[in-house]
Amino acid sequence: MGGAVSAGEDNDELIDNLKEAQYIRTELVEQAFRAIDRADYYLEEFKDNAYKDLAWKHGNIHLSAPCIYSEVMEALDLQPGLSFLNLGSGTGYLSSMVGLILGPFGVNHGVELHSDVIEYAKQKLDFFIKTSDSFDKFEFCEPSFVTGNCLEISPDCTQYDRVYCGAGVQKEHEDYMKNLLKVGGILVMPLEEKLTKITRTGPSAWETKKILAVSFAPLILPNHTDSGKSRIVHLPPVAVRSLQDLARIAIRGTIKKIIHQEAMSKNGNGLKNPPRFKRRRVRRRRMETIVFLDKEVFASRISNPSDDNNNSEDLEDERQEEEETKPPELKPDPPVNFLREKVLSLPLPDPLKYYLLYYREK
């Protein structure tokens, strides 16, 4: 699946293309997509394809096309503090983007069939937390992944506000998926070759909306040939934040507010420099002259013998004018992690500083 938008040179250009094609429509979803570089979830030898609007698969590792993920993120209507269940969580790319929106008081669980993919997802999650400056721009709901078949989830599991299934669901499994939702919750899944959004409006009431045609590999049915018994999947418990963790969240939030206030004070009324307008190019056109002689009409071009030379001179003049009026190309300053700088400048013991920074490497 994919190919709906042009390939980008980098992650930001890919997001620009998705926005232009109306796959990304809201600011929250755009921020999440820009915060996590899609290429970080590729194996090194395949990164050249990371910014193409195409699905990627290598062994058990799989990423859907960016246009699919954007439609899914928009359809889920994510808000801070919600609970989310990702069935077929794969590399954790989608779960991590969701976690940026859910914030520190959300719930972010994933079920993945293949244990090697779970390990891969944990490595990618660790890399994001320890090295990405984007991590400090958000309060993150860290995903928790468990291994198992998503069709064998324990019947006494908690229900979720948002559920996504990343494999094709057949009609006979539709009710099973619906029962994972709280009232008011949203389920997004490929159902009979259509990406489908189902909203639970009551204990036995549903609203269904088809989003777009898709082609997903079907859900893998449980295999009971070994023991003849089902292997029940127990989802992670909904853990209560420790007092220490809550203090870290509060302190980081306070520091971010101070940074924002300092930036507003420094910028005054916040007005930016007026935009530079491009000088309008005026092309000199050669005149066509119509000459009437008695009843006959003759079309001719009245021109000076030096017209051709003048035309090339005009084009050269225009080029020079553009060069002169063009603002000098300035290299953008490298992004500054103001939160990190502020924490490191505080009169605190180093272990506490590192704790506030989640022991990150950068």
Tab-separated table of C-alpha atoms in Angstrom:
chain	number	residue	atom	x	y	z
A	1	MET	CA	0.000	0.000	0.000
A	2	GLY	CA	1.055	3.580	-0.493
A	3	GLY	CA	2.406	5.725	-3.283
A	4	ALA	CA	-0.307	8.336	-2.745
A	5	VAL	CA	2.205	11.191	-2.292
A	6	SER	CA	5.617	12.034	-3.719
A	7	ALA	CA	8.782	10.844	-2.048
A	8	GLY	CA	10.467	13.308	0.291
A	9	GLU	CA	14.145	14.113	0.712
A	10	ASP	CA	13.786	13.921	4.489
A	11	ASN	CA	11.146	13.374	7.158
A	12	ASP	CA	9.882	16.979	7.099
A	13	GLU	CA	9.439	16.925	3.328
A	14	LEU	CA	7.502	13.653	3.586
A	15	ILE	CA	5.189	15.301	6.143
A	16	ASP	CA	4.810	18.372	3.906
A	17	ASN	CA	3.663	16.087	1.088
A	18	LEU	CA	1.208	14.272	3.350
A	19	LYS	CA	-0.236	17.604	4.477
A	20	GLU	CA	-0.558	18.884	0.931
A	21	ALA	CA	-2.422	15.704	-0.047
A	22	GLN	CA	-4.730	16.123	3.000
A	23	TYR	CA	-3.663	12.884	4.685
A	24	ILE	CA	-2.445	14.907	7.674
A	25	ARG	CA	-5.115	17.434	8.632
A	26	THR	CA	-4.635	18.351	12.299
A	27	GLU	CA	-1.803	20.039	14.177
A	28	LEU	CA	-1.484	17.309	16.835
A	29	VAL	CA	-0.954	14.615	14.212
A	30	GLU	CA	1.492	16.785	12.279
A	31	GLN	CA	3.565	17.450	15.405
A	32	ALA	CA	3.751	13.743	16.219
A	33	PHE	CA	4.841	12.823	12.685
A	34	ARG	CA	7.531	15.513	12.631
A	35	ALA	CA	8.845	14.532	16.062
A	36	ILE	CA	9.797	10.975	15.072
A	37	ASP	CA	11.984	10.341	12.039
A	38	ARG	CA	10.536	7.441	10.056
A	39	ALA	CA	14.044	6.452	8.905
A	40	ASP	CA	14.992	5.607	12.509
A	41	TYR	CA	12.668	2.586	12.283
A	42	TYR	CA	14.355	1.162	9.174
A	43	LEU	CA	17.343	-1.139	9.078
A	44	GLU	CA	20.411	0.823	7.987
A	45	GLU	CA	20.667	-0.775	4.545
A	46	PHE	CA	17.053	0.158	3.660
A	47	LYS	CA	16.954	3.780	4.870
A	48	ASP	CA	17.045	5.161	1.325
A	49	ASN	CA	13.375	4.158	1.024
A	50	ALA	CA	12.250	5.625	4.354
A	51	TYR	CA	10.669	8.789	2.925
A	52	LYS	CA	8.755	7.123	0.127
A	53	ASP	CA	5.041	6.647	0.613
A	54	LEU	CA	5.380	2.881	0.558
A	55	ALA	CA	5.052	0.008	3.002
A	56	TRP	CA	8.266	-1.784	3.986
A	57	LYS	CA	8.748	-5.389	5.107
A	58	HIS	CA	11.871	-7.310	6.024
A	59	GLY	CA	11.354	-10.696	7.649
A	60	ASN	CA	8.847	-10.111	10.442
A	61	ILE	CA	9.574	-6.362	10.592
A	62	HIS	CA	6.884	-4.317	8.872
A	63	LEU	CA	5.929	-0.651	8.440
A	64	SER	CA	2.757	0.512	6.715
A	65	ALA	CA	2.877	3.326	4.160
A	66	PRO	CA	2.970	6.859	5.651
A	67	CYS	CA	-0.396	7.746	4.051
A	68	ILE	CA	-1.993	4.805	5.905
A	69	TYR	CA	-0.485	5.774	9.266
A	70	SER	CA	-1.655	9.371	8.816
A	71	GLU	CA	-5.204	8.284	8.041
A	72	VAL	CA	-5.133	6.008	11.091
A	73	MET	CA	-3.812	8.757	13.384
A	74	GLU	CA	-6.438	11.222	12.147
A	75	ALA	CA	-9.269	8.688	12.484
A	76	LEU	CA	-8.306	7.771	16.059
A	77	ASP	CA	-8.994	11.365	17.205
A	78	LEU	CA	-6.356	11.089	19.939
A	79	GLN	CA	-6.414	13.271	23.058
A	80	PRO	CA	-4.160	13.499	26.134
A	81	GLY	CA	-4.965	11.016	28.883
A	82	LEU	CA	-6.698	8.379	26.732
A	83	SER	CA	-5.908	4.647	26.734
A	84	PHE	CA	-4.658	3.068	23.487
A	85	LEU	CA	-4.237	-0.539	22.367
A	86	ASN	CA	-2.192	-1.343	19.247
A	87	LEU	CA	-2.891	-4.835	17.898
A	88	GLY	CA	0.098	-5.897	15.805
A	89	SER	CA	2.289	-3.148	17.253
A	90	GLY	CA	5.300	-4.072	15.094
A	91	THR	CA	8.265	-1.680	15.233
A	92	GLY	CA	6.526	0.627	17.708
A	93	TYR	CA	6.631	3.569	15.276
A	94	LEU	CA	2.878	4.202	15.467
A	95	SER	CA	2.733	3.528	19.218
A	96	SER	CA	5.484	6.091	19.831
A	97	MET	CA	3.720	8.769	17.784
A	98	VAL	CA	0.506	8.039	19.683
A	99	GLY	CA	2.426	8.292	22.976
A	100	LEU	CA	3.473	11.857	22.149
A	101	ILE	CA	-0.199	12.872	22.040
A	102	LEU	CA	-1.477	10.796	24.985
A	103	GLY	CA	0.937	12.449	27.404
A	104	PRO	CA	2.141	11.189	30.795
A	105	PHE	CA	-1.286	10.165	32.089
A	106	GLY	CA	-2.381	8.066	29.130
A	107	VAL	CA	-2.138	4.291	28.630
A	108	ASN	CA	-0.187	2.926	25.656
A	109	HIS	CA	-0.187	-0.869	25.141
A	110	GLY	CA	0.801	-3.020	22.195
A	111	VAL	CA	0.424	-6.712	21.320
A	112	GLU	CA	2.820	-8.236	18.796
A	113	LEU	CA	2.935	-11.838	17.578
A	114	HIS	CA	6.696	-12.063	16.946
A	115	SER	CA	9.128	-11.859	19.858
A	116	ASP	CA	11.999	-10.680	17.602
A	117	VAL	CA	9.876	-7.706	16.505
A	118	ILE	CA	9.110	-6.878	20.143
A	119	GLU	CA	12.856	-6.761	20.793
A	120	TYR	CA	13.349	-4.541	17.741
A	121	ALA	CA	10.575	-2.186	18.932
A	122	LYS	CA	12.128	-1.897	22.398
A	123	GLN	CA	15.505	-1.007	20.872
A	124	LYS	CA	13.915	1.692	18.715
A	125	LEU	CA	11.957	3.081	21.667
A	126	ASP	CA	15.116	3.215	23.793
A	127	PHE	CA	16.970	4.977	20.954
A	128	PHE	CA	14.219	7.600	20.658
A	129	ILE	CA	14.099	8.327	24.384
A	130	LYS	CA	17.879	8.540	24.781
A	131	THR	CA	18.881	10.441	21.648
A	132	SER	CA	16.015	12.466	20.151
A	133	ASP	CA	15.624	16.135	21.052
A	134	SER	CA	11.945	15.760	20.146
A	135	PHE	CA	11.492	13.749	23.333
A	136	ASP	CA	11.930	16.909	25.428
A	137	LYS	CA	9.267	18.825	23.503
A	138	PHE	CA	6.531	16.456	24.703
A	139	GLU	CA	5.424	14.642	27.819
A	140	PHE	CA	5.571	11.063	26.602
A	141	CYS	CA	3.325	8.083	27.278
A	142	GLU	CA	5.842	5.279	26.884
A	143	PRO	CA	4.467	2.201	25.095
A	144	SER	CA	4.485	-1.225	26.749
A	145	PHE	CA	4.604	-4.267	24.451
A	146	VAL	CA	3.627	-7.883	25.095
A	147	THR	CA	4.135	-10.933	22.894
A	148	GLY	CA	1.124	-12.931	21.770
A	149	ASN	CA	-1.685	-13.364	19.275
A	150	CYS	CA	-4.133	-10.456	19.455
A	151	LEU	CA	-7.040	-12.882	18.952
A	152	GLU	CA	-6.203	-14.531	22.296
A	153	ILE	CA	-6.438	-11.530	24.609
A	154	SER	CA	-7.771	-12.413	28.047
A	155	PRO	CA	-11.556	-11.896	28.153
A	156	ASP	CA	-11.286	-10.069	31.495
A	157	CYS	CA	-8.902	-7.438	30.121
A	158	THR	CA	-9.626	-3.747	30.553
A	159	GLN	CA	-11.336	-1.920	27.718
A	160	TYR	CA	-9.644	0.949	25.866
A	161	ASP	CA	-10.561	4.398	24.553
A	162	ARG	CA	-8.762	3.797	21.266
A	163	VAL	CA	-7.863	0.559	19.480
A	164	TYR	CA	-5.999	-0.005	16.208
A	165	CYS	CA	-5.441	-3.312	14.449
A	166	GLY	CA	-2.633	-3.394	11.884
A	167	ALA	CA	-3.729	-6.579	10.101
A	168	GLY	CA	-6.701	-7.457	7.927
A	169	VAL	CA	-9.763	-8.409	10.012
A	170	GLN	CA	-12.400	-10.763	8.682
A	171	LYS	CA	-16.082	-10.272	9.422
A	172	GLU	CA	-16.179	-13.112	11.962
A	173	HIS	CA	-13.692	-11.243	14.201
A	174	GLU	CA	-15.433	-7.862	14.060
A	175	ASP	CA	-17.389	-8.302	17.315
A	176	TYR	CA	-14.276	-9.538	19.120
A	177	MET	CA	-12.505	-6.285	18.191
A	178	LYS	CA	-15.500	-4.141	19.145
A	179	ASN	CA	-15.589	-5.638	22.623
A	180	LEU	CA	-12.125	-4.228	23.341
A	181	LEU	CA	-13.619	-0.699	23.264
A	182	LYS	CA	-15.091	1.431	26.013
A	183	VAL	CA	-18.347	3.248	25.312
A	184	GLY	CA	-17.368	6.376	23.432
A	185	GLY	CA	-14.221	4.679	22.152
A	186	ILE	CA	-12.920	4.447	18.575
A	187	LEU	CA	-11.662	1.346	16.771
A	188	VAL	CA	-9.737	1.648	13.487
A	189	MET	CA	-8.953	-1.501	11.496
A	190	PRO	CA	-8.809	-2.921	7.972
A	191	LEU	CA	-12.147	-4.713	7.677
A	192	GLU	CA	-12.826	-6.593	4.452
A	193	GLU	CA	-10.335	-4.532	2.395
A	194	LYS	CA	-11.522	-1.168	3.776
A	195	LEU	CA	-9.840	0.889	6.475
A	196	THR	CA	-12.792	1.284	8.818
A	197	LYS	CA	-13.543	3.562	11.769
A	198	ILE	CA	-16.012	2.204	14.333
A	199	THR	CA	-17.232	4.362	17.218
A	200	ARG	CA	-18.945	2.741	20.188
A	201	THR	CA	-21.868	5.059	20.951
A	202	GLY	CA	-23.521	2.840	23.563
A	203	PRO	CA	-23.265	-0.615	25.203
A	204	SER	CA	-24.665	-2.185	22.015
A	205	ALA	CA	-24.622	0.764	19.604
A	206	TRP	CA	-22.013	1.496	16.946
A	207	GLU	CA	-21.306	3.939	14.162
A	208	THR	CA	-19.243	2.686	11.224
A	209	LYS	CA	-17.401	4.740	8.623
A	210	LYS	CA	-15.334	3.427	5.710
A	211	ILE	CA	-12.206	5.550	5.249
A	212	LEU	CA	-10.371	4.151	2.217
A	213	ALA	CA	-9.625	0.940	0.330
A	214	VAL	CA	-6.556	-0.886	1.631
A	215	SER	CA	-4.751	-4.174	1.280
A	216	PHE	CA	-3.403	-5.674	4.511
A	217	ALA	CA	-2.079	-9.124	5.303
A	218	PRO	CA	-4.806	-10.959	7.248
A	219	LEU	CA	-4.702	-11.686	10.951
A	220	ILE	CA	-2.833	-14.883	11.766
A	221	LEU	CA	-5.201	-17.291	13.471
A	222	PRO	CA	-4.103	-18.917	16.742
A	223	ASN	CA	-2.314	-22.242	16.384
A	224	HIS	CA	-3.451	-24.788	18.970
A	225	THR	CA	-1.821	-27.840	17.428
A	226	ASP	CA	0.970	-28.041	20.029
A	227	SER	CA	-1.051	-28.387	23.207
A	228	GLY	CA	-4.612	-27.964	22.005
A	229	LYS	CA	-4.983	-25.074	24.461
A	230	SER	CA	-5.267	-21.364	23.818
A	231	ARG	CA	-2.360	-19.192	24.949
A	232	ILE	CA	-4.087	-16.353	26.766
A	233	VAL	CA	-2.479	-12.941	26.253
A	234	HIS	CA	-2.435	-10.841	29.401
A	235	LEU	CA	-2.150	-7.141	28.672
A	236	PRO	CA	0.140	-4.954	30.795
A	237	PRO	CA	-1.428	-3.683	34.015
A	238	VAL	CA	-2.476	-0.043	34.122
A	239	ALA	CA	0.271	1.160	36.454
A	240	VAL	CA	-0.099	4.122	38.810
A	241	ARG	CA	2.710	6.676	38.496
A	242	SER	CA	5.115	6.816	41.422
A	243	LEU	CA	5.401	10.043	43.431
A	244	GLN	CA	8.974	10.405	42.180
A	245	ASP	CA	7.854	10.135	38.565
A	246	LEU	CA	5.010	12.623	39.104
A	247	ALA	CA	7.524	15.063	40.601
A	248	ARG	CA	9.738	14.736	37.514
A	249	ILE	CA	6.774	15.427	35.213
A	250	ALA	CA	5.762	18.482	37.270
A	251	ILE	CA	9.310	19.908	37.423
A	252	ARG	CA	9.873	19.460	33.683
A	253	GLY	CA	6.501	21.081	32.982
A	254	THR	CA	7.372	24.078	35.184
A	255	ILE	CA	10.744	24.518	33.466
A	256	LYS	CA	9.055	24.439	30.054
A	257	LYS	CA	6.662	27.194	31.157
A	258	ILE	CA	9.589	29.329	32.330
A	259	ILE	CA	11.376	28.806	28.991
A	260	HIS	CA	8.195	29.806	27.128
A	261	GLN	CA	7.748	32.948	29.271
A	262	GLU	CA	11.397	33.931	28.736
A	263	ALA	CA	11.022	33.476	24.980
A	264	MET	CA	7.846	35.608	24.923
A	265	SER	CA	9.551	38.336	26.981
A	266	LYS	CA	12.603	38.303	24.707
A	267	ASN	CA	10.501	38.547	21.544
A	268	GLY	CA	8.374	41.400	22.880
A	269	ASN	CA	4.968	41.348	21.252
A	270	GLY	CA	5.927	38.233	19.343
A	271	LEU	CA	5.704	39.875	15.916
A	272	LYS	CA	8.026	38.323	13.397
A	273	ASN	CA	9.980	40.164	10.737
A	274	PRO	CA	7.712	41.109	7.831
A	275	PRO	CA	7.887	38.596	4.994
A	276	ARG	CA	10.070	39.386	2.019
A	277	PHE	CA	8.063	39.627	-1.178
A	278	LYS	CA	9.426	38.362	-4.437
A	279	ARG	CA	9.948	41.040	-7.025
A	280	ARG	CA	7.526	40.563	-9.838
A	281	ARG	CA	9.227	39.717	-13.101
A	282	VAL	CA	8.122	41.777	-16.113
A	283	ARG	CA	8.832	40.211	-19.480
A	284	ARG	CA	9.274	42.469	-22.493
A	285	ARG	CA	7.240	41.085	-25.371
A	286	ARG	CA	7.809	41.822	-29.067
A	287	MET	CA	4.819	43.490	-30.691
A	288	GLU	CA	2.819	41.919	-33.502
A	289	THR	CA	1.585	44.502	-36.044
A	290	ILE	CA	-1.388	44.036	-38.380
A	291	VAL	CA	-1.175	46.080	-41.597
A	292	PHE	CA	-4.314	46.779	-43.684
A	293	LEU	CA	-3.766	47.446	-47.413
A	294	ASP	CA	-7.011	47.955	-49.353
A	295	LYS	CA	-9.017	44.718	-48.827
A	296	GLU	CA	-6.086	42.493	-47.962
A	297	VAL	CA	-4.672	41.951	-44.544
A	298	PHE	CA	-1.016	41.299	-43.940
A	299	ALA	CA	0.408	40.237	-40.601
A	300	SER	CA	3.948	41.274	-39.939
A	301	ARG	CA	6.300	41.763	-37.024
A	302	ILE	CA	7.780	45.241	-36.901
A	303	SER	CA	11.054	44.865	-35.165
A	304	ASN	CA	14.442	46.381	-34.898
A	305	PRO	CA	17.294	44.349	-36.380
A	306	SER	CA	18.785	44.193	-32.915
A	307	ASP	CA	15.576	42.689	-31.323
A	308	ASP	CA	17.089	39.269	-30.771
A	309	ASN	CA	20.116	40.756	-29.067
A	310	ASN	CA	17.903	43.005	-26.942
A	311	ASN	CA	15.755	40.042	-25.894
A	312	SER	CA	18.740	38.075	-24.634
A	313	GLU	CA	20.001	41.202	-22.876
A	314	ASP	CA	16.584	41.624	-21.219
A	315	LEU	CA	16.693	38.053	-19.928
A	316	GLU	CA	20.213	38.593	-18.627
A	317	ASP	CA	19.106	41.821	-16.906
A	318	GLU	CA	16.202	39.972	-15.280
A	319	ARG	CA	18.533	37.245	-14.069
A	320	GLN	CA	20.914	39.805	-12.578
A	321	GLU	CA	18.039	41.644	-10.904
A	322	GLU	CA	16.858	38.407	-9.320
A	323	GLU	CA	20.355	37.637	-8.075
A	324	GLU	CA	20.699	41.133	-6.584
A	325	THR	CA	17.320	41.089	-4.849
A	326	LYS	CA	17.634	37.501	-3.617
A	327	PRO	CA	18.349	37.402	0.136
A	328	PRO	CA	21.647	35.745	1.042
A	329	GLU	CA	21.288	32.061	1.856
A	330	LEU	CA	21.884	31.578	5.541
A	331	LYS	CA	22.521	28.219	7.076
A	332	PRO	CA	19.890	27.531	9.750
A	333	ASP	CA	21.192	27.460	13.276
A	334	PRO	CA	21.292	23.984	14.777
A	335	PRO	CA	18.237	23.349	16.976
A	336	VAL	CA	18.762	24.101	20.645
A	337	ASN	CA	17.375	21.858	23.368
A	338	PHE	CA	16.407	24.633	25.786
A	339	LEU	CA	14.959	22.242	28.358
A	340	ARG	CA	18.221	20.321	28.564
A	341	GLU	CA	20.273	23.519	28.817
A	342	LYS	CA	18.034	24.891	31.570
A	343	VAL	CA	18.157	21.659	33.598
A	344	LEU	CA	21.947	21.431	33.337
A	345	SER	CA	22.259	25.040	34.535
A	346	LEU	CA	20.224	24.438	37.705
A	347	PRO	CA	22.062	24.348	41.053
A	348	LEU	CA	21.228	20.683	41.591
A	349	PRO	CA	23.294	17.527	42.183
A	350	ASP	CA	24.253	15.839	38.921
A	351	PRO	CA	22.263	12.635	39.627
A	352	LEU	CA	19.077	14.722	39.991
A	353	LYS	CA	19.821	16.596	36.741
A	354	TYR	CA	20.303	13.311	34.914
A	355	TYR	CA	17.079	11.964	36.411
A	356	LEU	CA	15.170	15.012	35.148
A	357	LEU	CA	16.656	14.350	31.701
A	358	TYR	CA	15.710	10.647	31.776
A	359	TYR	CA	19.428	9.774	31.721
A	360	ARG	CA	19.518	10.705	28.063
A	361	GLU	CA	22.729	10.615	26.039
A	362	LYS	CA	22.399	13.828	24.032
